[in-house]
mmCIF file of C-alpha atoms in Angstrom:
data_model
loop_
_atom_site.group_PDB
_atom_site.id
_atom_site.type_symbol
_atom_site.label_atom_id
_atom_site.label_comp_id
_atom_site.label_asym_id
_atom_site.label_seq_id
_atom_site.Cartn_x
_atom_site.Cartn_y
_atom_site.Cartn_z
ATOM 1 C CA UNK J 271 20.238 -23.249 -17.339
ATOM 2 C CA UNK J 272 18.483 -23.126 -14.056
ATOM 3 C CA UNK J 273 18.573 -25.540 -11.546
ATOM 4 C CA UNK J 274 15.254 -27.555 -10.395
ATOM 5 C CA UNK J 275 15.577 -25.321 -7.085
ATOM 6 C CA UNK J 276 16.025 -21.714 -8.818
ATOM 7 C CA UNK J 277 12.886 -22.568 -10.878
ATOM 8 C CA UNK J 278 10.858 -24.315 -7.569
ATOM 9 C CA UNK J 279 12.092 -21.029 -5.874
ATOM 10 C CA UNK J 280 10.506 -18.545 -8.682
ATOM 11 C CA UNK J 281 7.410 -20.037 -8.689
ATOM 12 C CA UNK J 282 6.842 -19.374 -5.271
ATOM 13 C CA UNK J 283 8.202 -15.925 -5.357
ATOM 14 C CA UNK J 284 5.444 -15.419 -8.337
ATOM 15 C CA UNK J 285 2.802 -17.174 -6.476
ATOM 16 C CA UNK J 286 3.754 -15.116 -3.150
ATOM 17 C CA UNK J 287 4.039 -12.207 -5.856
ATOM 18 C CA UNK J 288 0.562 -12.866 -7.116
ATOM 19 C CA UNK J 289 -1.380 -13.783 -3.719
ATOM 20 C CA UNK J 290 0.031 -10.510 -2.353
ATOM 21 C CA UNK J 291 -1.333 -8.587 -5.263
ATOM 22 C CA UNK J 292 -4.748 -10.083 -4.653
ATOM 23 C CA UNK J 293 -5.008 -9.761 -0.468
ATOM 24 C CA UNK J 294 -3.677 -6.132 -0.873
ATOM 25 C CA UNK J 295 -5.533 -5.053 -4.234
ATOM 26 C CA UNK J 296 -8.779 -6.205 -4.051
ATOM 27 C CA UNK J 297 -9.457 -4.209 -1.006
ATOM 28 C CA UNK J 298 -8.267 -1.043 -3.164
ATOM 29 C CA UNK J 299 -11.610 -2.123 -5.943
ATOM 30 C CA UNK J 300 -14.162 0.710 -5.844
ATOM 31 C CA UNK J 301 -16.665 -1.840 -4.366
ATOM 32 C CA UNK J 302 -18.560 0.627 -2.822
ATOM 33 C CA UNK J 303 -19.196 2.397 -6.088
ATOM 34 C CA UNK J 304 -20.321 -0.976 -7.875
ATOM 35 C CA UNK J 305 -22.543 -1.710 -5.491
ATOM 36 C CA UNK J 306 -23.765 1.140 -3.018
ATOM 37 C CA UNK J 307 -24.607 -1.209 0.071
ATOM 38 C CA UNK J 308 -26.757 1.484 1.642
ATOM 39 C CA UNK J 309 -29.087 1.430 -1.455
ATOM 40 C CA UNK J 310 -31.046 -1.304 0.068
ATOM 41 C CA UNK J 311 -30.890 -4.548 1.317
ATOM 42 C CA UNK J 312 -30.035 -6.493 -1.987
ATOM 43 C CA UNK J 313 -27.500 -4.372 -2.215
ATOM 44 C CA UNK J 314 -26.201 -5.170 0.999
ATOM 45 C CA UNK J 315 -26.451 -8.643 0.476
ATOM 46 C CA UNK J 316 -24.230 -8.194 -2.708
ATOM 47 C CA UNK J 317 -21.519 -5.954 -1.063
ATOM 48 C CA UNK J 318 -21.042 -8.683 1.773
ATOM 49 C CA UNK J 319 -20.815 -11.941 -0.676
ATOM 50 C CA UNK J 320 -18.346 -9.729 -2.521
ATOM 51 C CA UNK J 321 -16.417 -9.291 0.850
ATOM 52 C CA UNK J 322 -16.766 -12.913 1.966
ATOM 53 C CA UNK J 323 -16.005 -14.224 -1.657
ATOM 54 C CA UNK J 324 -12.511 -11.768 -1.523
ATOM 55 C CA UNK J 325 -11.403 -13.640 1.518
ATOM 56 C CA UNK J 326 -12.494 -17.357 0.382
ATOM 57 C CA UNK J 327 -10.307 -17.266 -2.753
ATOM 58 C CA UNK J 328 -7.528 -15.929 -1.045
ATOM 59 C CA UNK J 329 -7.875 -18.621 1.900
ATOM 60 C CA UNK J 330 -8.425 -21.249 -0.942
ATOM 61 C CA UNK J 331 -5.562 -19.587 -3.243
ATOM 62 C CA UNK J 332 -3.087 -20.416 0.189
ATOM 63 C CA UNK J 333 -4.800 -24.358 0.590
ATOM 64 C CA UNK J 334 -4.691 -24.737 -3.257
ATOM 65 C CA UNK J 335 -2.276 -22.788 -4.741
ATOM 66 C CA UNK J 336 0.935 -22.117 -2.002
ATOM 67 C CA UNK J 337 0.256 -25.289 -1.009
ATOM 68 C CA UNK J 338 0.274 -23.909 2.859
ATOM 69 C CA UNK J 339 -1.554 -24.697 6.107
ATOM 70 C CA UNK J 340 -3.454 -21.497 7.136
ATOM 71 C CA UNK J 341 -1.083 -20.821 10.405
ATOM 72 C CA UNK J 342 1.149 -19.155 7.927
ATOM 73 C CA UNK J 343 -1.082 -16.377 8.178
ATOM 74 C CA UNK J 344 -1.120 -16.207 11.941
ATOM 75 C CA UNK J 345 -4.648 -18.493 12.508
ATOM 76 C CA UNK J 346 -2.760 -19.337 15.851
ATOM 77 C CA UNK J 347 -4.033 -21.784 18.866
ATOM 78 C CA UNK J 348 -6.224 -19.022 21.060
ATOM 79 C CA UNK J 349 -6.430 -19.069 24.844
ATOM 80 C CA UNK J 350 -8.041 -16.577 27.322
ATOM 81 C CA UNK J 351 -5.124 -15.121 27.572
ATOM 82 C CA UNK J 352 -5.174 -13.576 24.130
ATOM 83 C CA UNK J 353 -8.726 -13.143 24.183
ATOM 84 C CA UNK J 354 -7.806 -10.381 27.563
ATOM 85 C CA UNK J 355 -5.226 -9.150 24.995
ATOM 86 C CA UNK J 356 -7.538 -8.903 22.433
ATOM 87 C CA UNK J 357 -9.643 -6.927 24.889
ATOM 88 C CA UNK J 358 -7.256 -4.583 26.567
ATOM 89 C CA UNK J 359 -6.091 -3.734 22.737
ATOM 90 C CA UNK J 360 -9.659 -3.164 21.586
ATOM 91 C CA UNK J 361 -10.182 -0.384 24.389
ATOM 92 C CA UNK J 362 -6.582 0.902 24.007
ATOM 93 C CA UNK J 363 -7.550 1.280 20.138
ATOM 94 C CA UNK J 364 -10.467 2.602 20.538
ATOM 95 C CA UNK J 365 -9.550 5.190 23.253
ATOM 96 C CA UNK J 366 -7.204 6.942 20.833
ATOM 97 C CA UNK J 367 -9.351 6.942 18.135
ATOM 98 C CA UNK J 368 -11.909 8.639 20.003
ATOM 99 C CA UNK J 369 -9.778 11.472 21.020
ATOM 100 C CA UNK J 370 -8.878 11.781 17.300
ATOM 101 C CA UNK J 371 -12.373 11.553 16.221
ATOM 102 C CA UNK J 372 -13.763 13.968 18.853
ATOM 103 C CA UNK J 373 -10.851 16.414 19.263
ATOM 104 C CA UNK J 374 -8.035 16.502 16.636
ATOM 105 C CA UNK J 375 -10.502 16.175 13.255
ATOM 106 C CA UNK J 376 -12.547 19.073 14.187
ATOM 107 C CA UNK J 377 -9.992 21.186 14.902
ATOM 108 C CA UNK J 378 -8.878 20.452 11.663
ATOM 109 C CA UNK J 379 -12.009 20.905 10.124
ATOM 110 C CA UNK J 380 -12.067 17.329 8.736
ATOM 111 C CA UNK J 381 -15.118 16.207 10.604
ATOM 112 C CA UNK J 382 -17.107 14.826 7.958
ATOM 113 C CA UNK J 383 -16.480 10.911 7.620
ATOM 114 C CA UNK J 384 -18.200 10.385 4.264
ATOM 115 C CA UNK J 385 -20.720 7.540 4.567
ATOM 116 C CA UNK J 386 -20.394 7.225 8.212
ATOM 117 C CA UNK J 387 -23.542 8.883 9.334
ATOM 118 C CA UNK J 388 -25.117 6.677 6.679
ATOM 119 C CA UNK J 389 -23.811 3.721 8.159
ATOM 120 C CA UNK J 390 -25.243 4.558 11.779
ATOM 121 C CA UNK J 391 -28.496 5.642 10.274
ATOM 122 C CA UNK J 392 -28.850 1.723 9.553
ATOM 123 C CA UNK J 393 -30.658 -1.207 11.293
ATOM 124 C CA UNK J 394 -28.629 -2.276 14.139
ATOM 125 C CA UNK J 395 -28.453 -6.068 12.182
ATOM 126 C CA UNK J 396 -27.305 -4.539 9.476
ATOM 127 C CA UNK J 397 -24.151 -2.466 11.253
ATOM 128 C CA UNK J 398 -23.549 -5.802 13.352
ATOM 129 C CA UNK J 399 -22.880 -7.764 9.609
ATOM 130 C CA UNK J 400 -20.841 -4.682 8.703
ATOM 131 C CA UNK J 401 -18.606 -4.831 11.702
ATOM 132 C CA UNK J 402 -17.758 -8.620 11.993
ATOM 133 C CA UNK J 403 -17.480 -8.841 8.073
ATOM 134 C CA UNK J 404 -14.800 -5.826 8.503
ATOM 135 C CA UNK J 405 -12.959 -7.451 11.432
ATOM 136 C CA UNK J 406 -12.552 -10.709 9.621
ATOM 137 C CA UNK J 407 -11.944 -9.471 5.968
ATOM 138 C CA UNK J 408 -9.460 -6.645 6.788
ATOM 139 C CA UNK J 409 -7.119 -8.752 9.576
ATOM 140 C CA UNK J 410 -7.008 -11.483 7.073
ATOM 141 C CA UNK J 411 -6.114 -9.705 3.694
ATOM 142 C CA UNK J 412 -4.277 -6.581 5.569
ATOM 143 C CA UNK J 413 -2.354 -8.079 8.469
ATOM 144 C CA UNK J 414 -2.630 -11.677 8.597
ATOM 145 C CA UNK J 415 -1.551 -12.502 5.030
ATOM 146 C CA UNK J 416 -0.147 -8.812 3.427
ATOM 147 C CA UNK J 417 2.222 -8.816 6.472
ATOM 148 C CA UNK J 418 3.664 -12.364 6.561
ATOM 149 C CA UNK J 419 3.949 -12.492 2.831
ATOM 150 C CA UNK J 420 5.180 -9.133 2.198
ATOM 151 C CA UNK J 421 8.048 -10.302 4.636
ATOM 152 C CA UNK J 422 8.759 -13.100 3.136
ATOM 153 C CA UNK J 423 9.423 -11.112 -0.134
ATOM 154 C CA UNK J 424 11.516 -8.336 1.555
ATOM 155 C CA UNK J 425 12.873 -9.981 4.210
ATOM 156 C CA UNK J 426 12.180 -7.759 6.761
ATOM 157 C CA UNK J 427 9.107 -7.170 8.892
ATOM 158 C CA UNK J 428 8.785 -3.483 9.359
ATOM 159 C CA UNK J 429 9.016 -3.146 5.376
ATOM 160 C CA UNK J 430 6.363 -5.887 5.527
ATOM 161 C CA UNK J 431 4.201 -3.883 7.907
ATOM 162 C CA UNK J 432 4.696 -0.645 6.368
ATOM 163 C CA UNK J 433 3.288 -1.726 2.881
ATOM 164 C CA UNK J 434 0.370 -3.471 4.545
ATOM 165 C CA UNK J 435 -0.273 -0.175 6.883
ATOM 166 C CA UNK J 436 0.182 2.110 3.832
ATOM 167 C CA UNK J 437 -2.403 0.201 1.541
ATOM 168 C CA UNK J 438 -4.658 -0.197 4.340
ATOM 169 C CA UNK J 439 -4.844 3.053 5.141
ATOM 170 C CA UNK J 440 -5.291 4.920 1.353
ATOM 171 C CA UNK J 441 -7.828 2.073 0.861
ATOM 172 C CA UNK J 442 -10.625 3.850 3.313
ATOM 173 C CA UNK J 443 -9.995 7.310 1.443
ATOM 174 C CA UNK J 444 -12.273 6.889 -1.590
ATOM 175 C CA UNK J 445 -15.308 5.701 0.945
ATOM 176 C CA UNK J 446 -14.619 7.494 4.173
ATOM 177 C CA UNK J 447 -13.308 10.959 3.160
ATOM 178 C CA UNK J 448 -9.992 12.100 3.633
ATOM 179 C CA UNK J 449 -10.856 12.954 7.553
ATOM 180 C CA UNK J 450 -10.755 8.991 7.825
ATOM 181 C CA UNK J 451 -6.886 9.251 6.994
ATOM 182 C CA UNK J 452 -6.336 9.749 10.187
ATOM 183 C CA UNK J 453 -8.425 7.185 11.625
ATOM 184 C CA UNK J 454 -7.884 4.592 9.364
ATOM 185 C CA UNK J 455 -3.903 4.964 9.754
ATOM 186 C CA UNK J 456 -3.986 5.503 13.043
ATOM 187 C CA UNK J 457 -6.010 2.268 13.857
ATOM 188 C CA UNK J 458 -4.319 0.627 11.082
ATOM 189 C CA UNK J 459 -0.748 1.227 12.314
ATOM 190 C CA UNK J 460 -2.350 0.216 16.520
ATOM 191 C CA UNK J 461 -3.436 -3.162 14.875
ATOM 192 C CA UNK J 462 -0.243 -3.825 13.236
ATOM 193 C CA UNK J 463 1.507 -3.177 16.518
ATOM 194 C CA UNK J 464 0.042 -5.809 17.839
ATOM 195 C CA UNK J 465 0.163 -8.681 15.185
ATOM 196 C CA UNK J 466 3.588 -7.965 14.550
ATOM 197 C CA UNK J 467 4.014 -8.240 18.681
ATOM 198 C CA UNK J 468 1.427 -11.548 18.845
ATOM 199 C CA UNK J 469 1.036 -12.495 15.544
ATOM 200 C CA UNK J 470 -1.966 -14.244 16.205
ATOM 201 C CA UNK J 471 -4.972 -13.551 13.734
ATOM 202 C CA UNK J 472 -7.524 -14.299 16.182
ATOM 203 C CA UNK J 473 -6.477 -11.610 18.513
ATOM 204 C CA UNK J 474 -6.494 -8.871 15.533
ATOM 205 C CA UNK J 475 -10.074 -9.875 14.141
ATOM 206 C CA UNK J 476 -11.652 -10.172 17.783
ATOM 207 C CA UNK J 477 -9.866 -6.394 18.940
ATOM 208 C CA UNK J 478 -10.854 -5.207 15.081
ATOM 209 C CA UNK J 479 -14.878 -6.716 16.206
ATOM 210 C CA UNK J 480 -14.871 -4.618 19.327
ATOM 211 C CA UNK J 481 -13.484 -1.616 18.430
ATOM 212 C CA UNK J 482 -15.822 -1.349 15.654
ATOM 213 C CA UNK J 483 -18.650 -2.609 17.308
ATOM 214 C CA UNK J 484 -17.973 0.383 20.375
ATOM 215 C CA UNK J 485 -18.190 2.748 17.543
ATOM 216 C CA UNK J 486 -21.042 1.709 15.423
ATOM 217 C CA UNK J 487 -23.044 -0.871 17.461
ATOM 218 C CA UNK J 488 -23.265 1.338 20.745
#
């Protein structure tokens, strides 16, 4: 028979379980199929409530459901400090993916980044909702919560990261194109670098803001 504990403890091991399966698998849902956000503004307007409703369960499924204060997902105290991080990490991020962008995909002839030209043929409002909704969304599911919990369930952080980077990375392919591979894990792997050195939230969503902001909002 088990024990009050062993039972307590399998509970939250399926909880963790289940609110791992959500941050990490929801992001993998052919959204963009659903709804094609470039269609027109409704369908914009869908797309993001679908985004913003993805990370309100899963912030209300750790209040409600684990039970935990959101620091457990790195929503750290933030001084200027960090913010300069943030900054410095946003340019370092962006400089290589430039140089894999404008160098190494053409050489492989993987230049074409699916929807991407789509998305800078929109109104500059619309990119700006694109890029902060992306920044907040993807830290929070991908790094913030898919790290610390997938550590918690293997016990070690690199595991942790390399699931979330992994996930993260195949989850661009259907939209982007296979040329965003390289971005996407590239960029991926550079942010997890530095939650896994900070682990701070704030600093990943603000660097996540700029970089895409330099490469859609400039």
């Amino acid at each position: 028979m088990k024990t009050l504990d062993q039972t307590s403890s399998a509970n939250k091991t399926f909880i963790t379980w289940f609110g791992l399966t959500l941050a990490l698998g929801l992001p993998c849902l052919p959204i963009s199929k659903w709804v094609d956000e470039f269609a027109d503004v409704t369908h914009l307007v869908l797309y993001e409530v679908i985004w913003w409703l993805f990370v309100f369960c899963l912030l209300l499924y750790i209040k409600k459901i684990e039970r935990r204060d959101f620091d457990s997902i790195g929503f750290q105290k933030t001084n200027v400090k960090d913010l300069f991080i943030a900054l410095v990490g946003a340019i370092v991020i962006t400089t290589s993916l430039a140089i894999i962008y404008f160098y190494v995909l053409p050489a492989m002839g993987l230049g074409d980044l699916g929807k991407f030209d789509q998305l800078l043929a929109t109104p500059f409002w619309w990119r700006a909702i694109s890029v902060v909704r992306a920044g907040v969304s993807e830290e929070i599911m991908f790094r913030g919560y898919g790290i610390e919990r997938a550590q918690e369930l293997s016990g070690n952080k690199f595991v942790a990261a390399a699931i979330s980077l992994v996930v993260f990375t195949f989850a661009h392919v259907p939209l982007w194109g296979w040329g965003h591979l390289f971005i996407a894990g590239l960029g991926g792997l550079m942010f997890t670098l530095l939650y896994l050195w900070k682990r701070n939230i704030w600093i990943n969503i603000v660097a996540h803001i700029l970089v895409d902001a330099i490469a859609v909002l400039s």
